[in-house]
XYZ file of C-alpha atoms in Angstrom:
717
model
C 34.937 60.159 165.758
C 36.254 56.596 166.004
C 39.974 56.470 165.364
C 41.213 54.754 162.219
C 43.127 51.525 162.573
C 46.903 51.980 162.295
C 47.786 50.608 158.868
C 51.480 51.487 158.824
C 52.592 47.964 159.623
C 50.450 46.558 156.849
C 52.045 48.377 153.925
C 53.433 45.747 151.522
C 57.100 45.838 150.613
C 56.592 45.543 146.899
C 55.871 41.836 146.450
C 52.090 42.002 146.636
C 52.066 39.095 149.095
C 49.908 40.480 151.879
C 46.267 39.544 152.327
C 44.333 41.812 154.657
C 40.921 43.158 155.305
C 40.293 46.842 155.748
C 39.023 47.981 159.100
C 36.104 50.149 158.050
C 36.104 53.660 159.478
C 32.691 55.183 160.153
C 32.065 58.059 157.799
C 30.206 61.093 159.073
C 27.922 61.301 156.077
C 26.659 57.701 156.019
C 27.616 55.133 158.616
C 25.100 52.523 157.536
C 26.253 52.137 153.889
C 29.841 52.018 155.108
C 28.949 49.197 157.438
C 27.315 47.348 154.571
C 30.404 47.981 152.451
C 32.534 46.502 155.193
C 30.967 43.111 154.489
C 33.159 42.948 151.398
C 36.914 42.511 151.773
C 39.754 42.910 149.318
C 42.337 40.167 148.848
C 45.256 42.552 148.490
C 47.768 39.908 147.430
C 45.538 38.482 144.683
C 44.611 41.936 143.451
C 48.280 42.890 143.408
C 49.063 39.873 141.222
C 46.269 40.834 138.838
C 47.684 44.351 138.526
C 51.214 43.063 137.908
C 49.932 41.227 134.836
C 51.630 38.724 132.558
C 55.183 39.916 133.236
C 54.862 40.004 137.024
C 58.317 38.550 137.719
C 60.022 41.038 135.431
C 58.100 43.936 136.951
C 59.049 42.885 140.474
C 62.728 42.534 139.557
C 62.725 45.953 137.927
C 60.788 47.447 140.841
C 63.326 46.035 143.291
C 66.107 47.593 141.229
C 64.234 50.918 141.145
C 64.053 50.785 144.939
C 67.835 50.883 145.332
C 69.224 54.211 146.638
C 71.914 54.422 143.967
C 69.139 54.771 141.347
C 67.060 57.376 143.216
C 66.650 60.882 141.926
C 68.710 63.235 144.081
C 66.764 66.470 144.367
C 68.583 69.780 144.223
C 71.346 68.774 141.826
C 72.332 71.128 139.034
C 71.370 69.868 135.615
C 75.037 69.094 134.908
C 75.322 67.022 138.094
C 72.023 65.280 137.388
C 73.200 64.328 133.900
C 76.383 62.747 135.245
C 74.419 60.808 137.841
C 71.885 59.555 135.281
C 74.622 58.371 132.911
C 76.293 56.493 135.758
C 72.953 54.895 136.602
C 72.706 53.504 133.072
C 75.818 51.447 133.811
C 74.096 50.015 136.892
C 71.230 48.884 134.656
C 73.710 47.189 132.319
C 75.467 45.452 135.212
C 72.107 44.119 136.447
C 70.998 42.754 133.068
C 68.088 45.178 132.845
C 68.642 46.293 129.239
C 69.114 43.104 127.231
C 65.594 41.661 127.183
C 64.316 42.961 123.841
C 67.474 42.401 121.803
C 68.046 39.307 119.615
C 69.401 36.142 121.150
C 72.145 36.238 118.510
C 73.757 39.183 120.340
C 73.010 38.126 123.909
C 69.423 39.292 124.292
C 66.315 37.250 125.020
C 63.787 38.490 122.414
C 61.387 39.316 125.245
C 59.671 42.427 123.944
C 56.779 42.560 126.395
C 59.010 41.854 129.386
C 61.431 44.544 128.286
C 58.737 47.233 128.239
C 57.197 45.980 131.497
C 60.536 46.324 133.234
C 61.210 49.706 131.662
C 57.887 51.102 132.904
C 58.873 50.482 136.524
C 62.016 52.636 136.286
C 59.906 55.783 136.636
C 59.754 54.874 140.335
C 63.482 55.558 140.693
C 63.865 58.671 138.535
C 61.982 59.611 135.359
C 65.240 60.991 133.941
C 66.842 57.576 134.345
C 63.846 55.915 132.728
C 63.811 58.209 129.705
C 67.602 58.211 129.301
C 67.472 54.409 129.293
C 64.646 54.667 126.781
C 66.744 56.876 124.519
C 69.703 54.503 124.636
C 67.983 51.146 124.308
C 64.329 51.825 123.493
C 64.996 54.302 120.674
C 68.620 54.270 119.511
C 69.151 50.557 120.077
C 65.634 49.650 118.992
C 66.050 51.522 115.701
C 69.199 49.539 114.896
C 67.439 46.348 115.984
C 64.174 46.808 114.076
C 65.256 48.875 111.069
C 68.654 47.242 110.527
C 69.686 43.782 109.365
C 71.674 40.970 110.992
C 74.882 42.575 109.774
C 74.002 45.819 111.542
C 73.035 43.902 114.672
C 76.375 42.143 114.819
C 78.307 45.343 114.213
C 76.628 47.746 116.609
C 74.182 46.124 119.034
C 76.770 44.630 121.438
C 78.287 48.090 121.975
C 74.867 49.675 122.336
C 73.792 47.068 124.890
C 76.985 47.427 126.929
C 76.867 51.253 126.773
C 80.202 51.347 124.969
C 78.266 53.232 122.275
C 76.001 55.820 123.919
C 73.666 57.028 121.210
C 70.921 59.340 120.011
C 67.642 58.938 118.174
C 67.785 61.902 115.792
C 64.330 62.172 114.260
C 62.681 65.389 115.500
C 63.687 68.671 113.876
C 63.208 72.216 115.075
C 60.732 72.764 112.264
C 59.011 69.365 112.314
C 58.003 67.334 115.350
C 54.960 65.128 114.813
C 55.075 65.582 111.019
C 58.015 63.223 110.495
C 57.272 62.769 106.796
C 58.163 66.424 106.214
C 61.580 66.511 107.890
C 64.131 68.396 105.795
C 67.459 66.684 106.541
C 68.620 64.868 103.404
C 70.828 61.850 102.747
C 71.842 62.006 99.086
C 73.614 59.002 97.592
C 76.922 59.514 95.750
C 77.637 56.423 93.583
C 81.186 57.605 92.840
C 82.207 57.011 96.477
C 79.362 54.698 97.553
C 78.482 57.127 100.324
C 75.448 59.016 101.547
C 75.918 62.746 102.062
C 73.859 63.866 105.086
C 72.989 67.551 105.172
C 70.751 69.983 107.066
C 69.971 72.676 104.459
C 68.606 75.334 106.859
C 68.226 76.072 110.579
C 64.728 74.562 110.945
C 66.171 71.237 109.731
C 68.462 70.867 112.745
C 67.712 67.820 114.837
C 66.328 69.164 118.113
C 65.396 68.028 121.640
C 67.534 64.940 121.048
C 68.441 62.943 124.150
C 72.194 62.278 124.616
C 73.002 64.871 121.927
C 74.387 67.588 124.204
C 77.143 65.531 125.845
C 77.013 61.743 125.987
C 76.124 60.556 122.484
C 78.934 59.035 120.418
C 76.622 57.932 117.608
C 73.095 58.445 116.333
C 70.403 56.949 114.190
C 69.608 59.903 111.949
C 66.321 60.097 110.057
C 66.580 61.826 106.682
C 64.997 61.979 103.236
C 66.772 59.353 101.112
C 67.625 60.789 97.695
C 69.248 58.710 94.950
C 69.359 59.197 91.177
C 67.354 62.393 91.614
C 64.421 60.644 93.340
C 63.337 61.217 96.949
C 62.278 57.865 98.427
C 61.123 59.366 101.705
C 62.322 59.118 105.290
C 64.881 56.415 106.128
C 67.222 55.787 109.054
C 71.031 56.010 108.921
C 73.654 55.060 111.486
C 76.168 57.881 112.014
C 79.165 58.384 114.294
C 78.938 61.782 116.014
C 81.929 62.226 118.288
C 85.500 61.058 118.688
C 85.375 58.447 121.508
C 88.585 59.805 123.024
C 88.098 63.568 122.927
C 84.253 63.577 122.860
C 84.512 66.319 120.221
C 82.167 66.371 117.226
C 83.521 64.803 114.054
C 84.096 67.029 110.983
C 80.888 68.437 109.491
C 78.855 67.761 112.652
C 77.875 70.443 115.140
C 75.341 71.030 117.857
C 74.038 72.954 120.850
C 72.905 72.132 124.353
C 69.166 72.611 124.909
C 70.020 73.600 128.484
C 67.754 73.485 131.517
C 64.235 72.190 130.875
C 60.986 72.145 132.837
C 61.808 68.603 133.945
C 63.893 65.528 133.078
C 67.108 67.467 133.610
C 69.115 64.282 133.986
C 68.958 63.960 130.202
C 71.351 65.963 128.035
C 68.956 67.043 125.308
C 70.552 68.961 122.474
C 70.580 69.930 118.808
C 72.532 68.405 115.946
C 73.295 69.724 112.473
C 75.198 68.237 109.551
C 77.161 69.910 106.763
C 77.660 67.462 103.900
C 78.696 64.626 106.235
C 79.661 61.473 104.343
C 78.796 58.027 105.692
C 79.188 54.571 104.074
C 76.334 53.206 101.983
C 76.127 50.265 104.390
C 75.177 52.637 107.229
C 71.665 52.800 105.800
C 69.464 50.692 108.096
C 67.972 48.873 105.161
C 65.430 46.367 106.408
C 62.642 48.162 104.518
C 64.581 49.930 101.778
C 68.075 49.602 100.317
C 70.359 51.231 97.751
C 72.834 49.176 95.726
C 76.327 50.335 94.795
C 75.088 51.877 91.564
C 72.401 53.884 93.379
C 69.320 51.852 92.504
C 66.680 51.851 95.231
C 64.560 48.803 96.120
C 62.139 47.919 98.887
C 60.029 44.916 99.867
C 57.176 47.419 100.332
C 56.207 49.059 97.057
C 53.918 51.744 98.471
C 55.921 54.731 99.791
C 53.201 55.612 102.284
C 52.870 52.090 103.610
C 56.671 51.780 103.798
C 56.905 54.979 105.837
C 54.270 53.899 108.341
C 55.790 50.418 108.580
C 59.184 51.869 109.506
C 57.691 54.193 112.095
C 55.426 51.429 113.360
C 58.430 49.415 114.486
C 59.119 52.206 116.980
C 55.682 52.097 118.628
C 57.200 50.687 121.801
C 57.988 54.236 122.950
C 54.273 54.988 123.221
C 53.588 51.668 124.891
C 56.348 52.370 127.408
C 55.135 55.871 128.248
C 51.579 54.640 128.677
C 52.594 52.178 131.391
C 55.075 54.549 133.018
C 52.374 57.216 133.349
C 50.063 54.687 135.011
C 52.834 53.783 137.455
C 53.340 57.450 138.342
C 49.599 57.829 138.973
C 49.705 54.844 141.310
C 52.617 56.332 143.255
C 50.751 59.609 143.706
C 47.496 57.993 144.794
C 49.144 55.652 147.266
C 50.855 58.601 148.940
C 47.831 60.911 148.901
C 45.312 58.329 150.115
C 47.664 57.078 152.839
C 48.104 60.660 154.045
C 44.365 61.371 153.820
C 43.614 58.532 156.254
C 45.923 60.130 158.843
C 45.653 63.880 158.403
C 42.858 65.520 160.416
C 41.252 68.895 159.851
C 38.173 70.722 161.240
C 35.668 69.639 163.890
C 32.770 68.657 161.665
C 31.092 65.944 163.711
C 32.820 66.080 167.090
C 33.531 68.786 169.678
C 36.881 67.186 170.484
C 38.203 65.292 167.458
C 38.974 66.671 164.011
C 37.882 64.772 160.913
C 40.125 62.499 158.869
C 40.453 64.068 155.412
C 39.361 60.944 153.591
C 36.002 61.021 155.382
C 35.042 64.219 153.562
C 32.945 63.564 150.477
C 34.797 66.086 148.340
C 38.141 64.526 149.251
C 36.783 61.132 148.244
C 35.514 62.599 144.987
C 38.862 64.069 144.024
C 40.881 60.939 144.894
C 38.573 57.951 144.351
C 37.486 58.999 140.852
C 41.161 59.238 139.881
C 41.841 55.922 141.587
C 39.110 54.338 139.468
C 40.591 55.851 136.302
C 44.045 54.606 137.285
C 42.754 51.053 137.640
C 41.062 51.331 134.236
C 44.230 52.722 132.681
C 46.311 49.982 134.308
C 44.191 47.173 132.900
C 44.106 48.833 129.471
C 47.881 49.275 129.580
C 48.325 45.561 130.221
C 46.168 44.748 127.186
C 48.242 47.143 125.079
C 51.455 45.534 126.276
C 50.201 42.047 125.428
C 49.170 43.254 121.957
C 52.638 44.774 121.516
C 54.319 41.527 122.533
C 52.103 39.482 120.220
C 53.130 41.626 117.261
C 56.836 41.945 117.998
C 57.268 38.303 118.980
C 55.787 37.338 115.611
C 52.867 35.392 117.094
C 50.343 37.771 115.546
C 52.179 40.041 113.144
C 49.921 40.799 110.207
C 49.429 44.269 108.722
C 46.077 44.427 110.491
C 47.665 43.477 113.830
C 50.254 46.233 113.456
C 47.595 48.782 112.568
C 45.558 47.723 115.589
C 48.624 48.050 117.818
C 49.470 51.517 116.489
C 45.874 52.688 116.921
C 45.588 51.245 120.432
C 48.862 52.864 121.510
C 47.794 56.166 119.959
C 44.500 55.987 121.873
C 45.805 55.021 125.308
C 49.070 56.974 125.577
C 47.307 60.388 125.503
C 44.771 59.424 128.156
C 47.260 57.868 130.567
C 49.792 60.700 130.310
C 47.164 63.421 130.701
C 45.677 61.474 133.585
C 49.057 61.196 135.308
C 49.563 64.950 135.166
C 46.036 65.585 136.431
C 46.407 63.009 139.213
C 49.772 64.325 140.390
C 48.359 67.855 140.555
C 45.164 66.827 142.346
C 47.062 64.663 144.818
C 49.472 67.531 145.425
C 46.580 69.881 146.234
C 44.838 67.232 148.322
C 47.926 67.091 150.541
C 48.047 70.863 150.998
C 51.368 72.504 151.705
C 52.951 69.154 152.488
C 52.238 68.088 148.923
C 54.243 71.018 147.604
C 57.404 69.912 149.370
C 59.855 68.205 147.036
C 60.406 65.492 149.654
C 56.900 64.204 148.893
C 57.619 63.951 145.142
C 54.364 65.249 143.624
C 55.882 68.453 142.238
C 59.037 66.709 141.064
C 57.197 63.876 139.324
C 54.757 66.250 137.681
C 57.568 68.396 136.297
C 59.352 65.349 134.921
C 56.215 63.818 133.394
C 54.993 67.049 131.829
C 56.745 66.316 128.536
C 55.216 62.827 128.360
C 52.146 64.521 126.875
C 54.061 65.741 123.832
C 56.905 63.356 123.100
C 56.683 60.003 121.368
C 53.770 61.661 119.603
C 51.883 64.780 120.677
C 48.721 63.603 122.414
C 46.330 65.648 120.287
C 47.980 64.506 117.059
C 47.814 60.890 118.234
C 44.083 61.179 118.895
C 43.621 62.560 115.393
C 45.375 59.442 114.093
C 42.883 57.337 116.077
C 39.977 59.340 114.689
C 41.088 58.733 111.111
C 41.225 55.004 111.805
C 37.706 55.137 113.282
C 36.463 56.904 110.155
C 38.201 54.372 107.922
C 36.621 51.476 109.808
C 33.230 53.176 109.649
C 33.538 53.629 105.881
C 34.746 50.060 105.399
C 31.533 48.685 106.900
C 29.594 49.991 103.900
C 32.164 49.494 101.152
C 30.701 46.208 99.910
C 27.061 46.332 101.034
C 24.293 46.602 98.461
C 21.944 49.548 98.197
C 19.121 47.833 100.033
C 21.192 47.081 103.109
C 22.594 50.597 103.176
C 19.136 52.109 102.727
C 17.759 50.115 105.638
C 20.704 51.218 107.783
C 20.164 54.879 106.894
C 16.453 54.620 107.658
C 17.283 52.998 110.999
C 19.762 55.727 111.807
C 17.289 58.417 110.854
C 14.630 56.873 113.053
C 17.097 56.671 115.938
C 18.086 60.300 115.515
C 14.442 61.347 115.428
C 13.712 59.473 118.637
C 16.744 60.884 120.420
C 16.423 64.477 119.282
C 12.671 64.824 119.806
C 13.114 63.663 123.360
C 10.953 60.559 122.908
C 13.646 58.344 124.442
C 13.902 60.686 127.404
C 10.128 60.592 127.872
C 10.188 56.781 127.757
C 12.912 56.686 130.392
C 10.996 59.073 132.632
C 7.875 56.952 132.405
C 9.844 53.778 133.127
C 11.546 55.384 136.121
C 8.145 56.427 137.484
C 9.744 59.248 139.372
C 11.779 56.834 141.474
C 15.387 57.813 142.113
C 16.181 54.226 143.088
C 14.879 52.835 139.798
C 16.686 55.497 137.817
C 19.957 54.704 139.593
C 19.555 50.979 138.982
C 19.024 51.669 135.301
C 22.389 53.406 134.846
C 24.620 51.521 137.251
C 24.541 48.062 135.655
C 27.256 46.942 133.270
C 25.045 46.648 130.200
C 23.674 50.164 130.587
C 27.109 51.699 131.042
C 28.441 49.876 127.998
C 25.445 50.949 125.931
C 25.787 54.610 126.904
C 29.556 54.761 126.383
C 29.445 52.827 123.106
C 26.506 54.753 121.717
C 28.308 58.041 122.286
C 31.361 56.896 120.328
C 29.333 55.452 117.473
C 27.131 58.509 117.212
C 30.071 60.929 117.259
C 31.914 58.982 114.558
C 28.785 58.712 112.411
C 28.100 62.446 112.670
C 31.662 63.361 111.703
C 31.580 60.856 108.840
C 28.378 62.443 107.568
C 29.931 65.888 107.833
C 33.009 64.803 105.852
C 31.089 62.923 103.187
C 32.561 63.675 99.784
C 35.610 65.480 101.151
C 37.951 63.222 99.168
C 36.362 64.406 95.918
C 36.882 68.098 96.614
C 39.929 70.120 95.522
C 42.731 69.803 98.082
C 42.215 73.215 99.649
C 38.460 72.771 100.028
C 38.862 69.241 101.349
C 41.360 70.421 103.958
C 39.050 73.253 104.997
C 36.128 70.850 105.431
C 38.283 68.504 107.502
C 39.433 71.417 109.641
C 35.814 72.363 110.358
C 35.310 68.954 111.957
C 38.737 68.468 113.553
C 37.572 69.134 117.097
C 34.680 66.674 116.813
C 37.102 64.117 115.359
C 39.443 64.370 118.316
C 36.570 64.318 120.805
C 35.291 61.107 119.203
C 38.749 59.529 119.480
C 38.946 60.577 123.134
C 35.565 58.965 123.823
C 36.727 55.826 122.016
C 39.858 55.603 124.178
C 37.782 55.988 127.349
C 35.531 53.170 126.158
C 38.629 50.991 125.624
C 39.681 51.644 129.227
C 36.196 50.835 130.541
C 36.136 47.590 128.545
C 39.594 46.655 129.844
C 38.426 47.205 133.421
C 35.338 45.093 132.770
C 37.430 42.314 131.206
C 39.701 42.328 134.259
C 36.684 41.882 136.537
C 36.045 38.575 134.790
C 39.436 37.325 136.033
C 38.726 38.068 139.693
C 37.736 34.951 141.636
C 37.600 36.288 145.200
C 33.983 37.431 145.830
C 34.829 40.343 148.122
C 37.490 41.699 145.798
C 35.112 41.420 142.866
C 32.428 43.399 144.676
C 34.795 46.243 145.536
C 36.362 46.321 142.066
C 32.885 46.383 140.511
C 32.083 49.460 142.588
C 35.324 51.006 141.360
C 34.533 50.119 137.732
C 31.063 51.619 138.130
C 32.620 54.755 139.579
C 34.833 55.028 136.500
C 31.966 54.448 134.076
C 29.538 56.810 135.790
C 32.225 59.476 136.127
C 32.642 59.370 132.343
C 28.887 59.700 131.910
C 28.735 62.551 134.431
C 31.616 64.355 132.681
C 29.695 64.179 129.401
C 26.216 64.538 130.857
C 25.436 67.555 128.693
C 25.986 65.433 125.573
C 23.726 62.651 126.838
C 20.977 65.118 127.731
C 21.229 67.180 124.536
C 21.209 64.047 122.379
C 18.315 62.472 124.233
C 20.286 59.505 125.579
C 19.288 60.222 129.177
C 16.217 61.801 130.688
C 16.598 64.645 133.153
C 15.331 62.304 135.860
C 17.935 59.675 135.115
C 20.649 62.253 134.556
C 20.111 63.640 138.054
C 20.780 60.240 139.560
C 24.290 59.927 138.111
C 25.914 62.235 140.638
C 23.813 60.842 143.469
C 24.876 57.285 142.724
C 28.516 58.322 142.421
C 28.285 59.729 145.931
C 26.868 56.431 147.173
C 29.735 54.564 145.548
C 32.255 56.794 147.327
C 30.826 55.718 150.675
C 31.042 52.052 149.692
C 34.635 52.352 148.479
C 35.863 54.393 151.463
C 36.560 51.437 153.821
C 38.616 49.726 151.102
C 40.644 52.686 149.878
C 43.871 51.636 151.580
C 43.579 48.076 150.318
C 43.078 49.334 146.772
C 46.293 51.388 146.867
C 48.210 48.786 148.893
C 47.563 46.388 146.007
C 49.875 48.551 143.881
C 52.681 46.871 145.819
C 54.849 49.874 146.629
C 57.080 49.899 149.684
C 58.669 52.917 151.374
C 61.706 52.571 149.114
C 59.421 53.179 146.117
C 57.223 55.942 147.533
C 60.014 57.918 149.229
C 57.436 60.415 150.496
C 57.635 61.598 154.080
C 53.866 61.965 154.384
C 53.376 58.289 153.443
C 55.540 56.943 156.282
C 52.959 57.129 159.067
C 54.659 60.197 160.553
C 51.460 62.224 160.229
C 49.506 59.679 162.258
C 52.073 59.867 165.033
C 51.775 63.652 165.084
C 47.992 63.530 165.104
C 47.912 60.914 167.847
C 50.319 62.954 169.942
C 48.150 66.055 169.562
C 44.932 64.208 170.388
C 46.498 62.607 173.452
C 47.768 66.003 174.638
C 44.309 67.561 174.449
C 42.674 64.465 175.977
C 44.952 64.650 179.017
C 44.428 68.379 179.292
C 40.665 67.918 179.354
C 40.917 65.076 181.842
C 43.072 67.161 184.194
C 40.446 69.870 184.471
C 43.130 72.435 183.720
C 42.157 73.055 180.115
C 41.462 76.720 179.351
C 37.849 77.573 178.635
C 37.068 78.431 175.050
C 35.928 82.039 174.740
C 32.908 81.059 172.675
C 31.781 78.656 175.402
C 32.337 81.315 178.049
C 30.260 83.813 176.105
C 27.511 81.256 175.656
C 27.489 80.524 179.390
C 27.370 84.220 180.225
C 24.463 84.778 177.863
C 22.649 81.784 179.356
C 23.204 83.035 182.896
C 21.890 86.494 181.991
C 18.825 85.008 180.409
C 18.246 82.776 183.428
C 18.577 85.700 185.849
C 16.011 87.774 183.923
C 13.509 84.947 184.022
């Protein structure tokens, strides 16, 4: 086999400035398509700029900071040592101006909400514990004061929060209630005689739990509790509370807590529990942007609806989901860069040569397991950038209507589950693809996966978030017919019925088969183009939502118990529809990004990658498309075949596609991504080459046996 070109010297150092062309490596399964694919070339620098997005400068500054050794995760530390290191690293972030971006200009910030999250997402490169601890301090604790408090609160507390003089906690989750925030049991009851709120946890399940900074570092907290005044519960509100004496670090009277101890990951964060026994705080400690209590105990709010008020308050904290979405994408990129780099150097088994072993990345199955995840990572990256821009539009005030906020919340709830699940899947697959080397902590797969495991359940459990998306899809579906007259609705129903009849009787499948005329090439062409992919992906979402809506028709008129039972019967279909919707959003984001690519070669390769993503989604759900008559058997069989053809086309450009992520050695910090494996392989190949050339190489027993058998046969004849 022809040796791969040495790419070690071409790895970018994180600035995305290199422009190269891949040197195509012949693949054993199809040399001719690979040669054709080699006609296209990727402009790595331009692609890197596209991936960096709107806040490229901020990302690069944060990435450079994340590449500094003093911010690296030190493996093997005890959880106590890791906590101390992570807290010290927060001070480095403060000293480098990495935490001020989102805060108001009035207190020294820059009101740059999108840039703040973009920079935060890159910190996962250094240490996920550092990233999440920074998120607790400034993205949750500080953000709650910023977005739920008033100018007076900002002036009083934000400077200390920004400087880390006030390390704090975001005390929302309780042992008994995680995602169901509306049902938390901690109360804050107003006492007009002293103008104080009395904060109390009435039973063990009401303790605040899994709270970052609670076990050791937190001096204060934003505590979420049911606001009760004049005998009326006005729902969940946020209160600023001092927790510990700054000098002794001991809990203040009435406050207690426990250490959550060692976790499955993120052990640089001191998660703990907090409980309150009739703790009194000033009335002015209520963060009262959306609801206030006067001295006499009268409650007022600019939002009259309790439900809308609740979701508005929680909506201001959506940046946590936006941040995790991008951080998960970054982790996926790290894993794929390492695994694909290694796969171009590691050799195993003599498949097509008697002397040289095959490069792992030339095996079709290896391409399948890595390239499909690479395609998904690109889709998730482009979707994440769209989410971040939507977030910035809302929080900057440029587009901040109720509808914009609902769209932002729904988009974040759709994308965060997919990107975090994908990161865990990608880290595991990349680990396995690198064999035993991937299991070594020095190559980071196992460590990153352990740290990112909780991303799937915090800032909103992924399954619960998808249910939120599904409810929005149902609401939008119902809204389409709220004002139409009977005639329009009747025509729509007839059209739907006709469509269902065509699909379910197989007539559409028959039509496809006739059109394909038994030709695999024609069938492949019919599913690979952009319009066909969009139609198939969109139709699946629309059909799933329509079927669930039909199944839930009239549920709101049933008694509560019966309505809940009916909803529960369709819960799985609801969540599946939301999942399909989120995948469609990613595909659309990838397609939109293609429209921004001007370099012809890059556009060709990225189109192949987009097609790989789209067809992989169709292949994953092929049973649905076949059972619902959306694809014929003939056309369905071509999906996998065309995916395999795309793998061959993408193979020569794999290194360029991961080089465009812009990571240098200081970001990867994986021994198997340094080129060391290539040196070992080259040394071994040279050793055996010289041995063969010397004539002193031992004879393989199998060859000797074959010769002996041949000689015996020759002598008998």
